[in-house]
Amino acid sequence: MVNWRAVLGGFLASILIGLISGLGLPFTSATLPVIGAGLAGLIAGGVAGYMNNRSLVSDAFHGALGSTFGAVVVTLILTVLGTLVTGFLGLSIGLAALALIVFTAVPGIVGGAVGGLLHGDTDVEMGRPAA
């Protein structure tokens, strides 16, 4: 079952980091966009995994969901802005940037797993008693 609160946390972190990454994060300039996407995915996945905190696989899955959804939104926003400013060149660069989403999903998986491990205690869901 998907913990949408954790995915939303990773999603918001991915959007926030993705939109400001060129301004404040080191090594995220236009010359090395993969490092920026990887760093954004790692942090956003960590947020989602930390908020989920169920199991290693579940945390990694939630990290991938949150970081990928955020990367899609950031790419679409930047594609629209790039198209408005530079026309066809901005559109073609934006469509090529959709391929970079893969570079955000993989660090999101790792970040989700690490975030869940950093949280520590695992919430155990208990069922009903048998008798």
Tab-separated table of N, CA, C and O in Angstrom:
chain	number	residue	atom	x	y	z
A	1	MET	N	0.843	-1.177	0.000
A	1	MET	CA	0.000	0.000	0.000
A	1	MET	C	0.887	1.239	0.000
A	1	MET	O	1.892	1.303	0.698
A	2	VAL	N	0.515	2.207	-0.789
A	2	VAL	CA	1.334	3.403	-0.947
A	2	VAL	C	0.991	4.416	0.150
A	2	VAL	O	-0.167	4.728	0.397
A	3	ASN	N	2.001	4.903	0.807
A	3	ASN	CA	1.853	5.956	1.802
A	3	ASN	C	1.957	7.290	1.057
A	3	ASN	O	3.052	7.800	0.802
A	4	TRP	N	0.817	7.850	0.712
A	4	TRP	CA	0.803	9.057	-0.125
A	4	TRP	C	1.351	10.279	0.607
A	4	TRP	O	1.817	11.220	-0.022
A	5	ARG	N	1.310	10.271	1.929
A	5	ARG	CA	1.887	11.385	2.681
A	5	ARG	C	3.408	11.412	2.489
A	5	ARG	O	4.007	12.469	2.306
A	6	ALA	N	4.032	10.249	2.489
A	6	ALA	CA	5.473	10.161	2.268
A	6	ALA	C	5.824	10.530	0.834
A	6	ALA	O	6.811	11.237	0.591
A	7	VAL	N	5.019	10.074	-0.127
A	7	VAL	CA	5.262	10.421	-1.528
A	7	VAL	C	5.110	11.925	-1.729
A	7	VAL	O	5.901	12.548	-2.436
A	8	LEU	N	4.112	12.530	-1.076
A	8	LEU	CA	3.920	13.982	-1.179
A	8	LEU	C	5.106	14.741	-0.596
A	8	LEU	O	5.549	15.746	-1.150
A	9	GLY	N	5.656	14.253	0.510
A	9	GLY	CA	6.843	14.883	1.086
A	9	GLY	C	8.031	14.842	0.142
A	9	GLY	O	8.735	15.829	-0.049
A	10	GLY	N	8.269	13.679	-0.470
A	10	GLY	CA	9.346	13.556	-1.452
A	10	GLY	C	9.084	14.384	-2.691
A	10	GLY	O	9.992	14.981	-3.273
A	11	PHE	N	7.833	14.431	-3.123
A	11	PHE	CA	7.425	15.217	-4.276
A	11	PHE	C	7.707	16.708	-4.057
A	11	PHE	O	8.313	17.374	-4.899
A	12	LEU	N	7.297	17.223	-2.907
A	12	LEU	CA	7.527	18.643	-2.609
A	12	LEU	C	9.013	18.958	-2.461
A	12	LEU	O	9.480	20.007	-2.918
A	13	ALA	N	9.755	18.049	-1.846
A	13	ALA	CA	11.194	18.257	-1.726
A	13	ALA	C	11.863	18.246	-3.092
A	13	ALA	O	12.748	19.060	-3.367
A	14	SER	N	11.421	17.356	-3.976
A	14	SER	CA	11.982	17.284	-5.324
A	14	SER	C	11.704	18.554	-6.121
A	14	SER	O	12.578	19.068	-6.813
A	15	ILE	N	10.484	19.072	-6.007
A	15	ILE	CA	10.151	20.309	-6.718
A	15	ILE	C	10.964	21.472	-6.174
A	15	ILE	O	11.540	22.254	-6.933
A	16	LEU	N	11.023	21.591	-4.861
A	16	LEU	CA	11.759	22.698	-4.248
A	16	LEU	C	13.236	22.650	-4.625
A	16	LEU	O	13.805	23.650	-5.072
A	17	ILE	N	13.850	21.502	-4.508
A	17	ILE	CA	15.269	21.379	-4.826
A	17	ILE	C	15.501	21.510	-6.324
A	17	ILE	O	16.461	22.134	-6.763
A	18	GLY	N	14.607	20.940	-7.128
A	18	GLY	CA	14.760	21.000	-8.577
A	18	GLY	C	14.665	22.404	-9.142
A	18	GLY	O	15.366	22.751	-10.097
A	19	LEU	N	13.803	23.232	-8.554
A	19	LEU	CA	13.642	24.588	-9.076
A	19	LEU	C	14.726	25.545	-8.609
A	19	LEU	O	15.053	26.500	-9.303
A	20	ILE	N	15.297	25.293	-7.426
A	20	ILE	CA	16.333	26.209	-6.936
A	20	ILE	C	17.737	25.641	-7.055
A	20	ILE	O	18.696	26.269	-6.629
A	21	SER	N	17.873	24.449	-7.627
A	21	SER	CA	19.172	23.783	-7.606
A	21	SER	C	20.257	24.576	-8.320
A	21	SER	O	21.395	24.589	-7.880
A	22	GLY	N	19.946	25.222	-9.422
A	22	GLY	CA	20.961	25.989	-10.133
A	22	GLY	C	21.400	27.229	-9.394
A	22	GLY	O	22.485	27.751	-9.627
A	23	LEU	N	20.578	27.693	-8.454
A	23	LEU	CA	20.903	28.919	-7.733
A	23	LEU	C	21.721	28.671	-6.476
A	23	LEU	O	22.617	29.440	-6.163
A	24	GLY	N	21.411	27.598	-5.738
A	24	GLY	CA	22.044	27.459	-4.446
A	24	GLY	C	22.857	26.217	-4.208
A	24	GLY	O	23.724	26.205	-3.346
A	25	LEU	N	22.590	25.147	-4.920
A	25	LEU	CA	23.315	23.910	-4.668
A	25	LEU	C	24.589	23.848	-5.498
A	25	LEU	O	24.569	24.163	-6.685
A	26	PRO	N	25.694	23.445	-4.899
A	26	PRO	CA	26.927	23.341	-5.678
A	26	PRO	C	26.866	22.201	-6.685
A	26	PRO	O	26.131	21.240	-6.488
A	27	PHE	N	27.625	22.318	-7.751
A	27	PHE	CA	27.748	21.310	-8.804
A	27	PHE	C	26.447	21.049	-9.554
A	27	PHE	O	26.230	19.976	-10.058
A	28	THR	N	25.540	22.023	-9.611
A	28	THR	CA	24.273	21.804	-10.303
A	28	THR	C	24.072	22.815	-11.422
A	28	THR	O	22.964	23.201	-11.726
A	29	SER	N	25.116	23.251	-12.034
A	29	SER	CA	24.986	24.215	-13.119
A	29	SER	C	24.499	23.509	-14.371
A	29	SER	O	24.308	22.305	-14.405
A	30	ALA	N	24.303	24.261	-15.426
A	30	ALA	CA	23.800	23.689	-16.675
A	30	ALA	C	24.822	22.762	-17.319
A	30	ALA	O	24.470	21.941	-18.149
A	31	THR	N	26.090	22.886	-16.943
A	31	THR	CA	27.100	22.018	-17.553
A	31	THR	C	27.060	20.604	-16.985
A	31	THR	O	27.458	19.667	-17.647
A	32	LEU	N	26.595	20.450	-15.765
A	32	LEU	CA	26.516	19.134	-15.137
A	32	LEU	C	25.109	18.892	-14.584
A	32	LEU	O	24.921	18.774	-13.371
A	33	PRO	N	24.084	18.811	-15.437
A	33	PRO	CA	22.723	18.672	-14.910
A	33	PRO	C	22.456	17.322	-14.256
A	33	PRO	O	21.562	17.203	-13.446
A	34	VAL	N	23.229	16.303	-14.599
A	34	VAL	CA	22.994	14.985	-14.019
A	34	VAL	C	23.306	14.995	-12.527
A	34	VAL	O	22.614	14.368	-11.730
A	35	ILE	N	24.332	15.732	-12.125
A	35	ILE	CA	24.668	15.819	-10.703
A	35	ILE	C	23.543	16.506	-9.947
A	35	ILE	O	23.152	16.070	-8.876
A	36	GLY	N	22.976	17.559	-10.524
A	36	GLY	CA	21.856	18.246	-9.876
A	36	GLY	C	20.634	17.361	-9.770
A	36	GLY	O	19.964	17.314	-8.735
A	37	ALA	N	20.321	16.620	-10.826
A	37	ALA	CA	19.178	15.711	-10.798
A	37	ALA	C	19.423	14.579	-9.808
A	37	ALA	O	18.510	14.179	-9.083
A	38	GLY	N	20.634	14.079	-9.767
A	38	GLY	CA	20.957	13.017	-8.813
A	38	GLY	C	20.876	13.479	-7.379
A	38	GLY	O	20.333	12.782	-6.512
A	39	LEU	N	21.384	14.672	-7.112
A	39	LEU	CA	21.335	15.215	-5.760
A	39	LEU	C	19.897	15.502	-5.339
A	39	LEU	O	19.505	15.195	-4.214
A	40	ALA	N	19.105	16.064	-6.241
A	40	ALA	CA	17.700	16.325	-5.940
A	40	ALA	C	16.958	15.018	-5.693
A	40	ALA	O	16.144	14.911	-4.768
A	41	GLY	N	17.230	14.001	-6.511
A	41	GLY	CA	16.582	12.706	-6.314
A	41	GLY	C	16.988	12.040	-5.016
A	41	GLY	O	16.161	11.436	-4.330
A	42	LEU	N	18.257	12.161	-4.664
A	42	LEU	CA	18.743	11.557	-3.430
A	42	LEU	C	18.093	12.199	-2.207
A	42	LEU	O	17.621	11.513	-1.302
A	43	ILE	N	18.016	13.513	-2.194
A	43	ILE	CA	17.429	14.218	-1.046
A	43	ILE	C	15.923	13.984	-0.989
A	43	ILE	O	15.365	13.701	0.077
A	44	ALA	N	15.243	14.092	-2.142
A	44	ALA	CA	13.793	13.889	-2.158
A	44	ALA	C	13.439	12.448	-1.800
A	44	ALA	O	12.480	12.205	-1.067
A	45	GLY	N	14.210	11.492	-2.291
A	45	GLY	CA	13.986	10.098	-1.925
A	45	GLY	C	14.226	9.862	-0.446
A	45	GLY	O	13.512	9.090	0.198
A	46	GLY	N	15.228	10.532	0.098
A	46	GLY	CA	15.494	10.418	1.532
A	46	GLY	C	14.345	10.943	2.375
A	46	GLY	O	13.986	10.360	3.394
A	47	VAL	N	13.758	12.044	1.942
A	47	VAL	CA	12.602	12.604	2.656
A	47	VAL	C	11.434	11.622	2.616
A	47	VAL	O	10.795	11.351	3.640
A	48	ALA	N	11.153	11.068	1.440
A	48	ALA	CA	10.038	10.125	1.310
A	48	ALA	C	10.290	8.857	2.114
A	48	ALA	O	9.387	8.350	2.791
A	49	GLY	N	11.499	8.322	2.066
A	49	GLY	CA	11.824	7.121	2.827
A	49	GLY	C	11.783	7.349	4.317
A	49	GLY	O	11.324	6.495	5.089
A	50	TYR	N	12.230	8.522	4.750
A	50	TYR	CA	12.196	8.862	6.174
A	50	TYR	C	10.757	8.959	6.663
A	50	TYR	O	10.421	8.497	7.747
A	51	MET	N	9.899	9.572	5.840
A	51	MET	CA	8.498	9.721	6.231
A	51	MET	C	7.747	8.384	6.176
A	51	MET	O	6.818	8.164	6.948
A	52	ASN	N	8.123	7.502	5.271
A	52	ASN	CA	7.438	6.213	5.139
A	52	ASN	C	7.817	5.274	6.277
A	52	ASN	O	6.961	4.807	7.002
A	53	ASN	N	9.114	4.955	6.407
A	53	ASN	CA	9.678	4.160	7.499
A	53	ASN	C	8.919	2.865	7.763
A	53	ASN	O	8.459	2.623	8.852
A	54	ARG	N	8.780	2.025	6.731
A	54	ARG	CA	8.133	0.724	6.928
A	54	ARG	C	9.125	-0.409	6.741
A	54	ARG	O	9.378	-1.172	7.655
A	55	SER	N	9.656	-0.552	5.541
A	55	SER	CA	10.679	-1.557	5.274
A	55	SER	C	11.627	-0.975	4.241
A	55	SER	O	11.330	0.034	3.615
A	56	LEU	N	12.753	-1.619	4.065
A	56	LEU	CA	13.761	-1.095	3.146
A	56	LEU	C	13.217	-1.020	1.722
A	56	LEU	O	13.396	-0.004	1.036
A	57	VAL	N	12.519	-2.046	1.278
A	57	VAL	CA	11.973	-2.060	-0.075
A	57	VAL	C	10.865	-1.018	-0.213
A	57	VAL	O	10.799	-0.285	-1.211
A	58	SER	N	10.013	-0.916	0.784
A	58	SER	CA	8.922	0.061	0.737
A	58	SER	C	9.465	1.487	0.758
A	58	SER	O	8.967	2.358	0.041
A	59	ASP	N	10.478	1.731	1.579
A	59	ASP	CA	11.082	3.065	1.631
A	59	ASP	C	11.727	3.430	0.301
A	59	ASP	O	11.608	4.562	-0.169
A	60	ALA	N	12.409	2.474	-0.323
A	60	ALA	CA	13.028	2.723	-1.627
A	60	ALA	C	11.961	2.995	-2.686
A	60	ALA	O	12.117	3.882	-3.530
A	61	PHE	N	10.875	2.253	-2.660
A	61	PHE	CA	9.780	2.451	-3.602
A	61	PHE	C	9.166	3.838	-3.439
A	61	PHE	O	8.914	4.548	-4.423
A	62	HIS	N	8.931	4.259	-2.216
A	62	HIS	CA	8.354	5.577	-1.967
A	62	HIS	C	9.332	6.688	-2.357
A	62	HIS	O	8.923	7.743	-2.834
A	63	GLY	N	10.625	6.459	-2.153
A	63	GLY	CA	11.625	7.429	-2.593
A	63	GLY	C	11.628	7.591	-4.102
A	63	GLY	O	11.740	8.696	-4.630
A	64	ALA	N	11.491	6.475	-4.808
A	64	ALA	CA	11.432	6.534	-6.276
A	64	ALA	C	10.182	7.256	-6.751
A	64	ALA	O	10.242	8.081	-7.673
A	65	LEU	N	9.046	6.983	-6.131
A	65	LEU	CA	7.805	7.647	-6.531
A	65	LEU	C	7.877	9.158	-6.304
A	65	LEU	O	7.550	9.950	-7.189
A	66	GLY	N	8.272	9.550	-5.106
A	66	GLY	CA	8.311	10.979	-4.784
A	66	GLY	C	9.283	11.754	-5.649
A	66	GLY	O	8.954	12.822	-6.178
A	67	SER	N	10.476	11.212	-5.844
A	67	SER	CA	11.481	11.935	-6.630
A	67	SER	C	11.119	11.969	-8.112
A	67	SER	O	11.342	12.968	-8.790
A	68	THR	N	10.530	10.895	-8.628
A	68	THR	CA	10.173	10.860	-10.046
A	68	THR	C	9.007	11.783	-10.351
A	68	THR	O	9.033	12.511	-11.345
A	69	PHE	N	7.980	11.766	-9.519
A	69	PHE	CA	6.852	12.678	-9.738
A	69	PHE	C	7.314	14.126	-9.690
A	69	PHE	O	6.908	14.953	-10.500
A	70	GLY	N	8.171	14.448	-8.740
A	70	GLY	CA	8.690	15.814	-8.645
A	70	GLY	C	9.543	16.185	-9.839
A	70	GLY	O	9.472	17.311	-10.341
A	71	ALA	N	10.352	15.246	-10.320
A	71	ALA	CA	11.203	15.523	-11.477
A	71	ALA	C	10.375	15.768	-12.731
A	71	ALA	O	10.723	16.616	-13.562
A	72	VAL	N	9.272	15.043	-12.885
A	72	VAL	CA	8.398	15.265	-14.039
A	72	VAL	C	7.809	16.669	-13.997
A	72	VAL	O	7.800	17.384	-15.003
A	73	VAL	N	7.343	17.098	-12.835
A	73	VAL	CA	6.747	18.432	-12.711
A	73	VAL	C	7.786	19.519	-12.957
A	73	VAL	O	7.528	20.489	-13.674
A	74	VAL	N	8.980	19.371	-12.378
A	74	VAL	CA	10.037	20.367	-12.589
A	74	VAL	C	10.420	20.444	-14.067
A	74	VAL	O	10.588	21.532	-14.622
A	75	THR	N	10.531	19.295	-14.717
A	75	THR	CA	10.881	19.278	-16.139
A	75	THR	C	9.813	19.957	-16.979
A	75	THR	O	10.129	20.724	-17.890
A	76	LEU	N	8.552	19.702	-16.669
A	76	LEU	CA	7.477	20.345	-17.425
A	76	LEU	C	7.460	21.855	-17.211
A	76	LEU	O	7.264	22.623	-18.160
A	77	ILE	N	7.670	22.296	-15.982
A	77	ILE	CA	7.708	23.740	-15.702
A	77	ILE	C	8.861	24.400	-16.448
A	77	ILE	O	8.691	25.435	-17.102
A	78	LEU	N	10.040	23.788	-16.372
A	78	LEU	CA	11.198	24.370	-17.051
A	78	LEU	C	11.069	24.295	-18.577
A	78	LEU	O	11.561	25.176	-19.284
A	79	THR	N	10.387	23.274	-19.094
A	79	THR	CA	10.156	23.179	-20.538
A	79	THR	C	9.238	24.292	-21.010
A	79	THR	O	9.499	24.926	-22.044
A	80	VAL	N	8.175	24.549	-20.278
A	80	VAL	CA	7.256	25.634	-20.647
A	80	VAL	C	7.971	26.980	-20.578
A	80	VAL	O	7.860	27.803	-21.495
A	81	LEU	N	8.727	27.214	-19.517
A	81	LEU	CA	9.450	28.486	-19.401
A	81	LEU	C	10.515	28.618	-20.485
A	81	LEU	O	10.695	29.697	-21.062
A	82	GLY	N	11.217	27.531	-20.775
A	82	GLY	CA	12.233	27.568	-21.823
A	82	GLY	C	11.636	27.792	-23.195
A	82	GLY	O	12.214	28.490	-24.039
A	83	THR	N	10.465	27.223	-23.452
A	83	THR	CA	9.800	27.420	-24.735
A	83	THR	C	9.328	28.856	-24.881
A	83	THR	O	9.431	29.445	-25.965
A	84	LEU	N	8.839	29.437	-23.802
A	84	LEU	CA	8.387	30.832	-23.861
A	84	LEU	C	9.545	31.792	-24.107
A	84	LEU	O	9.397	32.797	-24.799
A	85	VAL	N	10.706	31.466	-23.564
A	85	VAL	CA	11.849	32.373	-23.681
A	85	VAL	C	12.608	32.165	-24.992
A	85	VAL	O	12.945	33.119	-25.679
A	86	THR	N	12.872	30.916	-25.347
A	86	THR	CA	13.740	30.665	-26.503
A	86	THR	C	13.049	29.983	-27.677
A	86	THR	O	13.703	29.706	-28.677
A	87	GLY	N	11.784	29.665	-27.549
A	87	GLY	CA	11.065	29.065	-28.665
A	87	GLY	C	11.381	27.592	-28.834
A	87	GLY	O	11.419	26.824	-27.874
A	88	PHE	N	11.617	27.185	-30.083
A	88	PHE	CA	11.809	25.776	-30.412
A	88	PHE	C	13.020	25.179	-29.700
A	88	PHE	O	13.005	24.019	-29.311
A	89	LEU	N	14.072	25.960	-29.512
A	89	LEU	CA	15.256	25.455	-28.816
A	89	LEU	C	14.903	25.057	-27.381
A	89	LEU	O	15.321	23.998	-26.904
A	90	GLY	N	14.130	25.881	-26.714
A	90	GLY	CA	13.719	25.556	-25.351
A	90	GLY	C	12.850	24.318	-25.289
A	90	GLY	O	12.973	23.502	-24.371
A	91	LEU	N	11.984	24.155	-26.286
A	91	LEU	CA	11.138	22.966	-26.343
A	91	LEU	C	11.964	21.707	-26.565
A	91	LEU	O	11.770	20.697	-25.894
A	92	SER	N	12.916	21.769	-27.474
A	92	SER	CA	13.730	20.578	-27.752
A	92	SER	C	14.631	20.229	-26.575
A	92	SER	O	14.821	19.048	-26.262
A	93	ILE	N	15.157	21.217	-25.905
A	93	ILE	CA	15.975	20.942	-24.715
A	93	ILE	C	15.106	20.368	-23.602
A	93	ILE	O	15.505	19.438	-22.900
A	94	GLY	N	13.893	20.882	-23.468
A	94	GLY	CA	12.980	20.369	-22.450
A	94	GLY	C	12.581	18.933	-22.698
A	94	GLY	O	12.499	18.127	-21.763
A	95	LEU	N	12.333	18.599	-23.953
A	95	LEU	CA	11.981	17.211	-24.260
A	95	LEU	C	13.167	16.275	-24.039
A	95	LEU	O	12.999	15.140	-23.601
A	96	ALA	N	14.359	16.751	-24.332
A	96	ALA	CA	15.546	15.941	-24.054
A	96	ALA	C	15.760	15.776	-22.552
A	96	ALA	O	16.275	14.749	-22.095
A	97	ALA	N	15.332	16.770	-21.785
A	97	ALA	CA	15.495	16.703	-20.329
A	97	ALA	C	14.596	15.653	-19.702
A	97	ALA	O	14.857	15.201	-18.587
A	98	LEU	N	13.551	15.253	-20.404
A	98	LEU	CA	12.715	14.183	-19.874
A	98	LEU	C	13.521	12.891	-19.678
A	98	LEU	O	13.196	12.075	-18.822
A	99	ALA	N	14.554	12.727	-20.462
A	99	ALA	CA	15.421	11.559	-20.294
A	99	ALA	C	16.195	11.619	-18.980
A	99	ALA	O	16.591	10.585	-18.435
A	100	LEU	N	16.393	12.813	-18.455
A	100	LEU	CA	17.130	12.960	-17.195
A	100	LEU	C	16.322	12.490	-15.989
A	100	LEU	O	16.868	12.353	-14.904
A	101	ILE	N	15.053	12.244	-16.192
A	101	ILE	CA	14.228	11.793	-15.070
A	101	ILE	C	14.726	10.439	-14.555
A	101	ILE	O	14.652	10.151	-13.368
A	102	VAL	N	15.275	9.641	-15.426
A	102	VAL	CA	15.844	8.360	-15.005
A	102	VAL	C	16.988	8.605	-14.029
A	102	VAL	O	17.158	7.874	-13.052
A	103	PHE	N	17.746	9.675	-14.261
A	103	PHE	CA	18.857	9.990	-13.365
A	103	PHE	C	18.374	10.528	-12.032
A	103	PHE	O	19.163	10.673	-11.110
A	104	THR	N	17.097	10.846	-11.909
A	104	THR	CA	16.530	11.255	-10.636
A	104	THR	C	15.910	10.067	-9.916
A	104	THR	O	15.922	10.010	-8.693
A	105	ALA	N	15.352	9.119	-10.663
A	105	ALA	CA	14.673	7.975	-10.048
A	105	ALA	C	15.649	7.050	-9.330
A	105	ALA	O	15.365	6.588	-8.227
A	106	VAL	N	16.788	6.780	-9.920
A	106	VAL	CA	17.742	5.848	-9.314
A	106	VAL	C	18.283	6.396	-7.982
A	106	VAL	O	18.260	5.683	-6.975
A	107	PRO	N	18.737	7.662	-7.916
A	107	PRO	CA	19.135	8.177	-6.602
A	107	PRO	C	17.954	8.280	-5.634
A	107	PRO	O	18.133	8.204	-4.423
A	108	GLY	N	16.736	8.437	-6.170
A	108	GLY	CA	15.563	8.455	-5.302
A	108	GLY	C	15.350	7.127	-4.607
A	108	GLY	O	14.939	7.080	-3.446
A	109	ILE	N	15.638	6.041	-5.302
A	109	ILE	CA	15.533	4.713	-4.700
A	109	ILE	C	16.557	4.569	-3.574
A	109	ILE	O	16.229	4.135	-2.470
A	110	VAL	N	17.777	4.979	-3.848
A	110	VAL	CA	18.833	4.900	-2.830
A	110	VAL	C	18.517	5.827	-1.656
A	110	VAL	O	18.638	5.444	-0.490
A	111	GLY	N	18.073	7.039	-1.969
A	111	GLY	CA	17.732	7.990	-0.908
A	111	GLY	C	16.584	7.507	-0.049
A	111	GLY	O	16.577	7.708	1.165
A	112	GLY	N	15.590	6.874	-0.668
A	112	GLY	CA	14.463	6.342	0.104
A	112	GLY	C	14.900	5.256	1.062
A	112	GLY	O	14.464	5.217	2.214
A	113	ALA	N	15.766	4.379	0.598
A	113	ALA	CA	16.262	3.316	1.472
A	113	ALA	C	17.089	3.891	2.621
A	113	ALA	O	16.920	3.492	3.780
A	114	VAL	N	17.954	4.833	2.310
A	114	VAL	CA	18.791	5.444	3.361
A	114	VAL	C	17.937	6.253	4.328
A	114	VAL	O	18.141	6.219	5.541
A	115	GLY	N	16.946	6.992	3.803
A	115	GLY	CA	16.073	7.774	4.675
A	115	GLY	C	15.295	6.906	5.641
A	115	GLY	O	15.133	7.249	6.810
A	116	GLY	N	14.817	5.758	5.169
A	116	GLY	CA	14.120	4.842	6.058
A	116	GLY	C	15.039	4.254	7.109
A	116	GLY	O	14.640	4.069	8.262
A	117	LEU	N	16.288	3.970	6.732
A	117	LEU	CA	17.244	3.447	7.707
A	117	LEU	C	17.622	4.503	8.739
A	117	LEU	O	17.845	4.176	9.904
A	118	LEU	N	17.691	5.761	8.322
A	118	LEU	CA	18.048	6.822	9.258
A	118	LEU	C	16.951	7.089	10.274
A	118	LEU	O	17.219	7.563	11.374
A	119	HIS	N	15.722	6.802	9.901
A	119	HIS	CA	14.610	7.051	10.822
A	119	HIS	C	14.686	6.160	12.040
A	119	HIS	O	14.293	6.542	13.128
A	120	GLY	N	15.195	4.968	11.864
A	120	GLY	CA	15.415	4.090	13.007
A	120	GLY	C	14.309	3.087	13.194
A	120	GLY	O	14.172	2.167	12.405
A	121	ASP	N	13.508	3.290	14.250
A	121	ASP	CA	12.492	2.294	14.580
A	121	ASP	C	11.448	2.176	13.478
A	121	ASP	O	11.024	3.144	12.898
A	122	THR	N	11.061	0.948	13.214
A	122	THR	CA	10.104	0.669	12.157
A	122	THR	C	8.719	0.520	12.766
A	122	THR	O	8.542	-0.191	13.754
A	123	ASP	N	7.735	1.193	12.185
A	123	ASP	CA	6.361	1.045	12.630
A	123	ASP	C	5.863	-0.323	12.199
A	123	ASP	O	5.903	-0.671	11.029
A	124	VAL	N	5.402	-1.085	13.148
A	124	VAL	CA	4.903	-2.424	12.854
A	124	VAL	C	3.382	-2.370	12.859
A	124	VAL	O	2.774	-1.976	13.850
A	125	GLU	N	2.779	-2.765	11.740
A	125	GLU	CA	1.329	-2.815	11.677
A	125	GLU	C	0.877	-4.150	12.230
A	125	GLU	O	1.345	-5.200	11.824
A	126	MET	N	-0.024	-4.097	13.182
A	126	MET	CA	-0.496	-5.316	13.811
A	126	MET	C	-1.893	-5.621	13.314
A	126	MET	O	-2.715	-4.742	13.146
A	127	GLY	N	-2.145	-6.881	13.117
A	127	GLY	CA	-3.467	-7.329	12.701
A	127	GLY	C	-4.353	-7.635	13.889
A	127	GLY	O	-4.019	-7.381	15.048
A	128	ARG	N	-5.479	-8.212	13.602
A	128	ARG	CA	-6.411	-8.583	14.648
A	128	ARG	C	-5.964	-9.894	15.307
A	128	ARG	O	-5.364	-10.741	14.659
A	129	PRO	N	-6.266	-10.061	16.563
A	129	PRO	CA	-5.917	-11.332	17.207
A	129	PRO	C	-6.720	-12.484	16.605
A	129	PRO	O	-7.854	-12.307	16.166
A	130	ALA	N	-6.115	-13.659	16.574
A	130	ALA	CA	-6.756	-14.817	15.965
A	130	ALA	C	-7.891	-15.362	16.816
A	130	ALA	O	-8.841	-15.929	16.320
A	131	ALA	N	-7.800	-15.201	18.113
A	131	ALA	CA	-8.833	-15.795	18.972
A	131	ALA	C	-9.707	-14.761	19.598
A	131	ALA	O	-9.481	-13.657	19.794
